[in-house]
XYZ file of C-alpha atoms in Angstrom:
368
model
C 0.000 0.000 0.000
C 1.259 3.709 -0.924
C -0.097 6.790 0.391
C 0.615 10.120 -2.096
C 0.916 13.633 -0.388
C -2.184 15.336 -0.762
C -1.979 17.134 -4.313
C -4.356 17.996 -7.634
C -6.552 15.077 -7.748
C -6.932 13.901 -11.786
C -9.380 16.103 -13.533
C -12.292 13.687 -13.162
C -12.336 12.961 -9.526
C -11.804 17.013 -9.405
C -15.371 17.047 -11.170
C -16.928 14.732 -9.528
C -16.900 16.545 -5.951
C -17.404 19.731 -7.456
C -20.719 18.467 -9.611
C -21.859 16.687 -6.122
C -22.791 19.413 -3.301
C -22.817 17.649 0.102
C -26.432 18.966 0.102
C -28.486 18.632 -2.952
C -29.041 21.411 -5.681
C -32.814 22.758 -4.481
C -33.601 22.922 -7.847
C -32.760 19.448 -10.225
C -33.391 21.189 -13.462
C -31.160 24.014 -13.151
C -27.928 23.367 -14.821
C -26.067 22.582 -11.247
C -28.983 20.026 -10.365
C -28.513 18.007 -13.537
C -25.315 18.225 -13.111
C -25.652 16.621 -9.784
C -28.490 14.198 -10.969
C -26.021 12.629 -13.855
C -23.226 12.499 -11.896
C -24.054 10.693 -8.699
C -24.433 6.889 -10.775
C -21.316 8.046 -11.952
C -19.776 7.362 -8.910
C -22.035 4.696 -8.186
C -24.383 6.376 -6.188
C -27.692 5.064 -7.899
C -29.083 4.667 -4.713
C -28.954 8.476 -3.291
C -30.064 9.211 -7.148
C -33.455 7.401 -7.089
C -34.129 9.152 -3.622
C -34.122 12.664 -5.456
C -37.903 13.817 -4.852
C -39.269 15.084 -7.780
C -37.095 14.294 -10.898
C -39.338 14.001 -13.750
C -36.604 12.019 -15.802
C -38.464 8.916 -14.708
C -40.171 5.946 -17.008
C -43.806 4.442 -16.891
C -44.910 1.567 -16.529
C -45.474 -0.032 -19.776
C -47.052 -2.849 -21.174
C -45.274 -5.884 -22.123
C -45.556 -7.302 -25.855
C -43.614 -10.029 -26.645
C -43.537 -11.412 -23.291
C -42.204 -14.422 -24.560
C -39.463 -13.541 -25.766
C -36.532 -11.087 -24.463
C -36.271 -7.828 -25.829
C -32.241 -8.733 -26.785
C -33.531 -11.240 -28.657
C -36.114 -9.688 -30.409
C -34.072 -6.747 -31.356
C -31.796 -9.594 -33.075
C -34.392 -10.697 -34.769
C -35.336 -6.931 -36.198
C -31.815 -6.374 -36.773
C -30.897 -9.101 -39.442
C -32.494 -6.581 -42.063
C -30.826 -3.428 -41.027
C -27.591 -1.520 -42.226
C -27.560 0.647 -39.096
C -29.286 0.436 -35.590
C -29.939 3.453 -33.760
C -30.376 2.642 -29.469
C -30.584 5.555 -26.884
C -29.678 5.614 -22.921
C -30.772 8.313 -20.383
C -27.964 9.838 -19.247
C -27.918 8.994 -15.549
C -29.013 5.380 -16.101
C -26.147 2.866 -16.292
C -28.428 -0.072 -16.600
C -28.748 1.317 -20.307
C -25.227 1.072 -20.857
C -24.998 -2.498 -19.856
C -27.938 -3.443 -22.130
C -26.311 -1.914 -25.456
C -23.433 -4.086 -24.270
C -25.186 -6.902 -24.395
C -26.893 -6.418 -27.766
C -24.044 -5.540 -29.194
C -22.203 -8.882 -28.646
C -25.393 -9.935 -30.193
C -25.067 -8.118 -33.387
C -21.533 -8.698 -34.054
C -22.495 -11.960 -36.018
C -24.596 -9.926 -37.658
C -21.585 -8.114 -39.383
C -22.077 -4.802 -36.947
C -18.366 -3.888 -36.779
C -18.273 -0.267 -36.067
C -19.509 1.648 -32.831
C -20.683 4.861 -33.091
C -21.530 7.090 -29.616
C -22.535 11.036 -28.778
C -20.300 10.661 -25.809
C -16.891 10.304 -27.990
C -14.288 12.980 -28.023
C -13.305 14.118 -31.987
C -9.945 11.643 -31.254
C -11.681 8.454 -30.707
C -10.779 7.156 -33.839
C -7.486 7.755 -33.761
C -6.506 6.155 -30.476
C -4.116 4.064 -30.425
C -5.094 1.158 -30.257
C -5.578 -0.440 -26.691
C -7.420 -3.010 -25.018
C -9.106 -0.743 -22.432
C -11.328 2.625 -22.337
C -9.907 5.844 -21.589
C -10.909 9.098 -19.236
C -10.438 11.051 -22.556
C -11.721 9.204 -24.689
C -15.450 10.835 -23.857
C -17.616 12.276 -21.034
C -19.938 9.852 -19.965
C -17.967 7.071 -21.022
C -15.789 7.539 -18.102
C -18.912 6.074 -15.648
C -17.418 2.588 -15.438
C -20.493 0.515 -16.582
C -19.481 2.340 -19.978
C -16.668 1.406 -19.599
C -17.501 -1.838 -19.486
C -19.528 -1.480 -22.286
C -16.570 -0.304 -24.673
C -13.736 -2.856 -22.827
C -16.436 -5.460 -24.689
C -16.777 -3.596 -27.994
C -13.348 -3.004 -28.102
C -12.658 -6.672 -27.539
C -15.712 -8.131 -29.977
C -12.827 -5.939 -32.706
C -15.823 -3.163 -33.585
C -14.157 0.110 -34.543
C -15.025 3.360 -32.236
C -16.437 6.529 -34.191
C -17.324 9.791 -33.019
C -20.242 11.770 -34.441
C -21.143 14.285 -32.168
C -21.476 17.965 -33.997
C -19.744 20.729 -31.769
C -21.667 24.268 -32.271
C -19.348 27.205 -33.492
C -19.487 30.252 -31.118
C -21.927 32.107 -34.052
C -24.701 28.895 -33.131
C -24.013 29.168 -29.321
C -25.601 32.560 -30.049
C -29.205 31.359 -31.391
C -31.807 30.378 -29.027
C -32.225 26.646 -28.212
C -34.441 25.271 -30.290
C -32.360 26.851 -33.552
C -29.468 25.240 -31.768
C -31.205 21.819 -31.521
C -31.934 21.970 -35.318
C -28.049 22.741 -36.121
C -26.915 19.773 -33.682
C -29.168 17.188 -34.894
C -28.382 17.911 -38.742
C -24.733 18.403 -38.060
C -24.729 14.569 -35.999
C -27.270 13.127 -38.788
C -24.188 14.519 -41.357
C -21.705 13.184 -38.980
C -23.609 9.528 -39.152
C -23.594 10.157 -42.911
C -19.786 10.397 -43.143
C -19.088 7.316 -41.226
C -22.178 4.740 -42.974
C -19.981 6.490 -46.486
C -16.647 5.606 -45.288
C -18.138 1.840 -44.367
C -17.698 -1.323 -46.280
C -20.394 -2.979 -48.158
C -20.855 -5.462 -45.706
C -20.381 -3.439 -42.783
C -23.123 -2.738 -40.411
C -23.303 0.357 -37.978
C -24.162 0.767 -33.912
C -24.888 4.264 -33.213
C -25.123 4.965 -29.513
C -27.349 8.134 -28.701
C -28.983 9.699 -25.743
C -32.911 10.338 -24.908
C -34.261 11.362 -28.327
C -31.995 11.655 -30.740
C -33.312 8.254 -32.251
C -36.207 9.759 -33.131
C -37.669 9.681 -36.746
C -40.419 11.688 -36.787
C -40.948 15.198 -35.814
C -41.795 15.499 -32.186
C -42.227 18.648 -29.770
C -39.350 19.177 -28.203
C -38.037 22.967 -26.988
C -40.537 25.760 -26.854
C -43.008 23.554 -27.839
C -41.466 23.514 -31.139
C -41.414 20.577 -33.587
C -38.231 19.397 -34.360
C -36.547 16.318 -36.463
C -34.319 14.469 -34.250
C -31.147 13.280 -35.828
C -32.544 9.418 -36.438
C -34.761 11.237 -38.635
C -32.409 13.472 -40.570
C -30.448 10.476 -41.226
C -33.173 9.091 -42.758
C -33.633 11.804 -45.227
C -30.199 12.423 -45.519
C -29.111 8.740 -46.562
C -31.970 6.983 -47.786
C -31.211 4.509 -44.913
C -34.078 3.164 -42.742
C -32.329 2.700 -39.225
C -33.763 0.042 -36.435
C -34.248 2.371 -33.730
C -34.830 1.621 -29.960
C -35.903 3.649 -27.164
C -35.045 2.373 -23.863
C -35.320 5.909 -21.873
C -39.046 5.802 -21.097
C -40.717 2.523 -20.169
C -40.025 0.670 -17.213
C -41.512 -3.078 -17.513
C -42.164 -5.455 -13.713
C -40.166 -8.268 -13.319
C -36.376 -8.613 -13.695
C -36.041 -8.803 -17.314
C -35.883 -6.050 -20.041
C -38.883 -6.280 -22.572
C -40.552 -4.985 -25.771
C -43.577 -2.989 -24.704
C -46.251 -0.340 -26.374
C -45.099 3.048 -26.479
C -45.636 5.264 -23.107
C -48.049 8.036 -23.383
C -45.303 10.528 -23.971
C -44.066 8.891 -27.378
C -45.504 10.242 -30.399
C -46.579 7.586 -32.879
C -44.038 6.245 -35.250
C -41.413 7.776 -33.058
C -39.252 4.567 -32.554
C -39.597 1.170 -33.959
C -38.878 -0.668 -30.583
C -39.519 0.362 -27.064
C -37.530 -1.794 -24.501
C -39.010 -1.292 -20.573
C -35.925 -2.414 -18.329
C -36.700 -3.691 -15.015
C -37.084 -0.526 -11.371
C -33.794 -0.615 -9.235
C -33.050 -2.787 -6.360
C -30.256 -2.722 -4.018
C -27.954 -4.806 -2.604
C -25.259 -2.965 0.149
C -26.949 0.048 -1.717
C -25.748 -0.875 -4.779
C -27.470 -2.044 -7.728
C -28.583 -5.977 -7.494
C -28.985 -6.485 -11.185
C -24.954 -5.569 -10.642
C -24.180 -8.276 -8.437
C -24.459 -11.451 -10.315
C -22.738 -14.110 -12.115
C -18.969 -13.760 -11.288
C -18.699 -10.115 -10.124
C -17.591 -9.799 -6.346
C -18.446 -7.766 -3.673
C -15.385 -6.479 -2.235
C -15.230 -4.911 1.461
C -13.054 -1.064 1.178
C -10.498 -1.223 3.875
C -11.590 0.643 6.718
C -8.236 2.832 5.867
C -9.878 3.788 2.978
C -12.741 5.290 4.644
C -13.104 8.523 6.328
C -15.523 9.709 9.631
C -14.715 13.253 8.588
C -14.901 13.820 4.394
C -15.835 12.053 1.685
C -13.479 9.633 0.184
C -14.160 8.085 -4.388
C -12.207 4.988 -4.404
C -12.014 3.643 -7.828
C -10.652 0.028 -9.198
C -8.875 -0.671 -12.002
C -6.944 -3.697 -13.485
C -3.662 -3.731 -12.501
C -2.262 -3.979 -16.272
C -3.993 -0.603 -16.983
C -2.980 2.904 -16.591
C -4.497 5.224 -13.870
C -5.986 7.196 -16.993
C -8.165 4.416 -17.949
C -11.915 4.061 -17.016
C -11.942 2.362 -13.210
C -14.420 -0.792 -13.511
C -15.796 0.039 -10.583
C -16.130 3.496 -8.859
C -17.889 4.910 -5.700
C -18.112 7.536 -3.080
C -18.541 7.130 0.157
C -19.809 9.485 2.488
C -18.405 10.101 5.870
C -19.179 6.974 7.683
C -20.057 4.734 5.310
C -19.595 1.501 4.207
C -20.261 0.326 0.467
C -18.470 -2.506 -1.340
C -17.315 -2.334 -4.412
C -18.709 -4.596 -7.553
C -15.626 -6.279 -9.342
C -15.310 -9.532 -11.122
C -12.399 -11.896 -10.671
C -8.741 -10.037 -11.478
C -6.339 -8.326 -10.060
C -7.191 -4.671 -9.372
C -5.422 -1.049 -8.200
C -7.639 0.479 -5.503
C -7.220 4.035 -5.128
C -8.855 6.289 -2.476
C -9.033 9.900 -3.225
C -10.016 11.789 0.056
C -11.972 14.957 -0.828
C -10.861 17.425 2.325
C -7.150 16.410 2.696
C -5.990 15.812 -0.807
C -5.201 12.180 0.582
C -4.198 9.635 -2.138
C -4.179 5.507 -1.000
C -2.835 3.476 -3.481
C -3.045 -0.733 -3.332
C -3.087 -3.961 -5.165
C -6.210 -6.230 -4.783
C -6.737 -9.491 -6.257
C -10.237 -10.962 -6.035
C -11.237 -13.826 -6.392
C -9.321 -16.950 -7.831
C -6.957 -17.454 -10.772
């Protein structure tokens, strides 16, 4: 074990105490509360997130409609016809992450070889080329169950693209629903370049977030109508995508499925709604975590603090300290969470928020 004078903490762990008040925001819409809202499952606080009172970010209860079948599967089955296939996540829902994971070790028979997200940074696809996800490489790819999600694309040999369109400092100017319009073209242009630049046989997973899968006009800011980018695609390309929203139907049970639409879709919206399963917690963290071979693995008491707040983050011990932790939490003074790692051999570092306190150590869990 190593313990670092306390310094600058890295730029992300800097963020994260700075986007997380010790009290909550009053207000969860104003910039600071979403802020707050996206990054507590972050640092795997899901459990103080779905306490918030009040945030309207939430899914319905929806209707299952292919109960017999799971809504993996069935998106599969959609998916042997299509070139490209569109699937959003809600920004402060990690569950999402893990289910695009999942499909897309599905679809890689399927000849879906390149990975397209809104989160990537413009460098993406030029990193060089390593077996594990990096800080940089986006913003909320850095929550580690994205970057679990890439560790597995990265391994099934898909090929990362960025497509996210950055406004010049002439759009920043424009109110937000003439901003919307530019972002969604200049993304739908972005998806353009990449399906162009694919082989003939290549097949595309585009990774987007709350409504940009959309393919039909919707009301969106100021109660104006606007094309999402899904839809721009569309008319920019020719192509038909397969797209999925996962953002606004929850479903009973412990199972993702195919539902109807929730009252708040607009018809022909998405081709597929998926309702994934409420929250439950385990330690107060997520159950639907804690299964097959993933540990949970007791923080030394050294690493927690009676006075401050302490993120302790794991990586594998073959990685860098710039890559994305595959597990990452905060603790607040006092308490005792585990943290959620499968079998491997792991760097735990503690970051304490008041002293500056770095503790460094090697964990192996599990057996080998």
């Amino acid at each position: 074990q190593t313990e670092t004078p306390a310094g600058s903490f890295p730029d992300h762990i800097a963020r994260y105490y700075s986007s997380i008040p010790l009290v909550p925001p009053s207000d969860l819409y104003s910039p600071e509360g979403q802020r707050f809202m996206q990054a507590l499952p972050a640092v795997g606080r899901e459990d103080l997130h779905v306490a918030q009172e009040g945030w309207r970010i939430r899914a319905s209860r929806c209707a299952a409609t292919e109960p017999s079948i799971g809504a993996i599967d069935f998106i599969v089955g959609k998916a042997v016809e299509a070139r490209v296939v569109i699937i959003n996540e809600a920004h402060d829902r990690p569950r999402h992450r893990d289910f695009i994971r999942r499909l897309a070790i599905e679809l890689r028979p399927l000849g879906f070889e390149v990975f397209a997200a809104e989160a990537f940074s413009d460098t993406i696809s030029i990193r060089p080329e390593t077996p594990f996800p990096a800080m940089e490489d986006g913003f909320y790819s850095g929550e580690p169950v994205f970057g679990g999600l890439l560790r597995e694309v990265i391994a099934l040999g898909y090929r990362l693209e960025p497509y996210e369109h950055r406004l010049d400092e002439d759009s920043l100017k424009l109110d937000f629903h003439s901003r919307a319009q530019i972002r969604e073209h200049g993304q739908a242009r972005n998806l353009q370049r990449i399906v162009a630049s694919m082989g003939e046989g290549e097949r595309l997973l585009v990774h987007a977030g709350y409504s940009h899968p959309s393919e039909v006009p919707i009301p969106s800011f100021d109660g104006k109508e606007l094309l999402w980018m899904a839809g721009q695609f569309r008319d920019l390309t020719g192509i038909d995508p397969l797209t999925i929203d996962q953002t606004d139907c929850s479903v009973s049970g412990e199972t993702a499925m195919v539902t109807v639409p929730s009252s708040t879709h607009v018809p022909g919206q998405f081709d597929i709604v998926v309702g994934q399963p409420d929250l439950t917690f385990e330690n107060q963290r997520p159950a639907w975590r804690q299964v097959d071979a993933v540990h949970r693995v007791k923080i030394p008491e050294e690493y927690r603090a009676d006075t401050e707040r302490v993120i302790v983050e794991a990586r594998p011990a073959n990685e860098p300290q710039h890559s994305v932790p595959v597990d990452r939490v905060m603790l607040w003074p006092g308490e005792d969470l585990p943290l959620l790692l499968p079998v491997g051999k792991y760097v735990i570092i503690a970051y304490f928020e008041n002293s500056g306190r770095t503790l460094q150590k090697l964990e192996t869990v599990g057996e080998h």
